[in-house]
Coordinates of C-alpha atoms in Angstrom, one line a residue:
M1 CA 44.2 67.7 137.4
N2 CA 45.2 70.4 135.0
N3 CA 49.0 70.1 134.3
R4 CA 49.3 73.9 133.7
F5 CA 49.2 74.4 137.5
A6 CA 52.4 74.2 139.5
P7 CA 52.5 71.2 141.9
L8 CA 52.4 73.1 145.2
P9 CA 53.0 71.8 148.7
D10 CA 51.0 72.7 151.7
P11 CA 51.9 76.2 152.9
P12 CA 53.9 78.1 153.9
Y13 CA 56.0 78.8 150.7
Y14 CA 56.8 81.9 148.7
A15 CA 55.4 83.2 145.5
V16 CA 57.3 85.6 143.2
I17 CA 54.7 87.4 141.0
F18 CA 56.1 89.0 137.9
T19 CA 53.8 91.1 135.7
A20 CA 55.1 92.7 132.6
Q21 CA 54.1 94.5 129.4
R22 CA 56.2 93.3 126.6
L23 CA 57.5 95.5 123.8
E24 CA 56.9 94.3 120.2
G25 CA 59.3 91.8 118.7
D26 CA 61.0 88.7 120.2
F27 CA 64.7 89.8 120.3
G28 CA 65.6 86.5 121.9
Y29 CA 62.9 86.7 124.6
G30 CA 61.3 83.3 123.9
A31 CA 64.6 81.4 124.1
M32 CA 65.6 83.2 127.3
A33 CA 62.2 82.6 128.9
D34 CA 62.5 78.9 128.2
R35 CA 66.1 78.9 129.6
M36 CA 65.0 80.7 132.8
V37 CA 62.4 78.0 133.5
E38 CA 65.0 75.3 132.9
L39 CA 67.5 77.1 135.1
A40 CA 65.0 77.8 137.9
Q41 CA 64.1 74.1 138.0
E42 CA 67.7 73.3 138.8
Q43 CA 67.8 75.6 141.8
P44 CA 67.4 74.4 145.4
G45 CA 64.0 75.3 146.8
Y46 CA 62.3 75.7 143.5
I47 CA 58.7 74.4 143.5
G48 CA 57.1 75.3 140.2
V49 CA 55.9 78.1 137.9
E50 CA 52.7 79.2 136.3
S51 CA 52.6 81.7 133.4
T52 CA 50.2 83.3 131.0
R53 CA 50.4 86.1 128.3
D54 CA 47.7 87.8 126.3
E55 CA 47.7 89.0 122.8
T56 CA 48.7 92.5 123.8
G57 CA 51.9 91.2 125.4
L58 CA 50.7 91.6 129.0
G59 CA 52.1 88.6 131.0
I60 CA 52.0 87.2 134.5
T61 CA 54.5 84.6 135.7
I62 CA 54.4 83.3 139.2
S63 CA 57.3 81.2 140.5
Y64 CA 57.0 79.3 143.7
W65 CA 59.9 78.7 146.2
K66 CA 60.3 76.7 149.4
D67 CA 61.6 79.6 151.5
E68 CA 62.9 83.1 151.2
Q69 CA 66.6 82.0 151.1
A70 CA 65.8 79.9 147.9
L71 CA 64.4 82.9 146.1
I72 CA 67.2 85.2 147.3
Q73 CA 69.7 82.7 145.8
W74 CA 67.7 82.5 142.6
K75 CA 67.9 86.3 142.2
Q76 CA 71.7 86.1 142.2
V77 CA 72.2 83.4 139.5
S78 CA 74.3 85.0 136.8
E79 CA 72.2 83.9 133.9
H80 CA 69.1 85.2 135.7
L81 CA 70.9 88.5 136.3
L82 CA 71.6 88.8 132.6
A83 CA 67.9 88.1 131.8
Q84 CA 66.9 90.8 134.3
K85 CA 69.2 93.3 132.5
L86 CA 67.9 92.3 129.1
G87 CA 64.3 92.6 130.3
K88 CA 64.9 96.2 131.4
T89 CA 66.8 97.2 128.2
R90 CA 65.2 95.1 125.5
W91 CA 61.9 93.3 126.3
Y92 CA 59.7 95.1 128.8
E93 CA 57.8 98.4 128.4
Y94 CA 56.9 98.1 132.1
Y95 CA 57.0 95.5 134.8
T96 CA 56.3 94.9 138.5
L97 CA 57.5 92.2 140.8
R98 CA 55.9 91.2 144.1
V99 CA 57.1 88.6 146.6
A100 CA 54.5 87.0 148.9
K101 CA 54.5 84.4 151.6
V102 CA 51.7 82.0 151.0
E103 CA 50.1 81.0 154.3
R104 CA 46.9 79.5 153.0
A105 CA 45.9 77.9 149.7
Y106 CA 42.7 76.3 148.4
S107 CA 41.9 74.5 145.2
G108 CA 38.9 73.0 143.6
P109 CA 36.3 73.6 142.0
E110 CA 35.0 72.8 145.5
G111 CA 37.5 75.2 147.2
R112 CA 37.6 75.5 150.9
D113 CA 35.3 73.2 152.8

């Protein structure tokens, strides 16, 4: 199995999909991104994360949560609130965030049988 994929349970669970276009320059972004992963892992209900970024700075990060209450609590963690503020003022040209309840999931290459 590829270890870049989050170890997901059987559905249902929640996915927070964060897509962002980064501005040029790091300005502390790398350190904060690493810290947010560490901090999320400490939160009740955290399942895992998957993230990718291309050479233009377009990135997609998906974090997975046991239930809606867990992701609501994560949104209120003070260090996470600071990261959100810095994202808006320092790191992102544009972003979008989506929250989805995963009700079915398949993996493979064989996929759904």
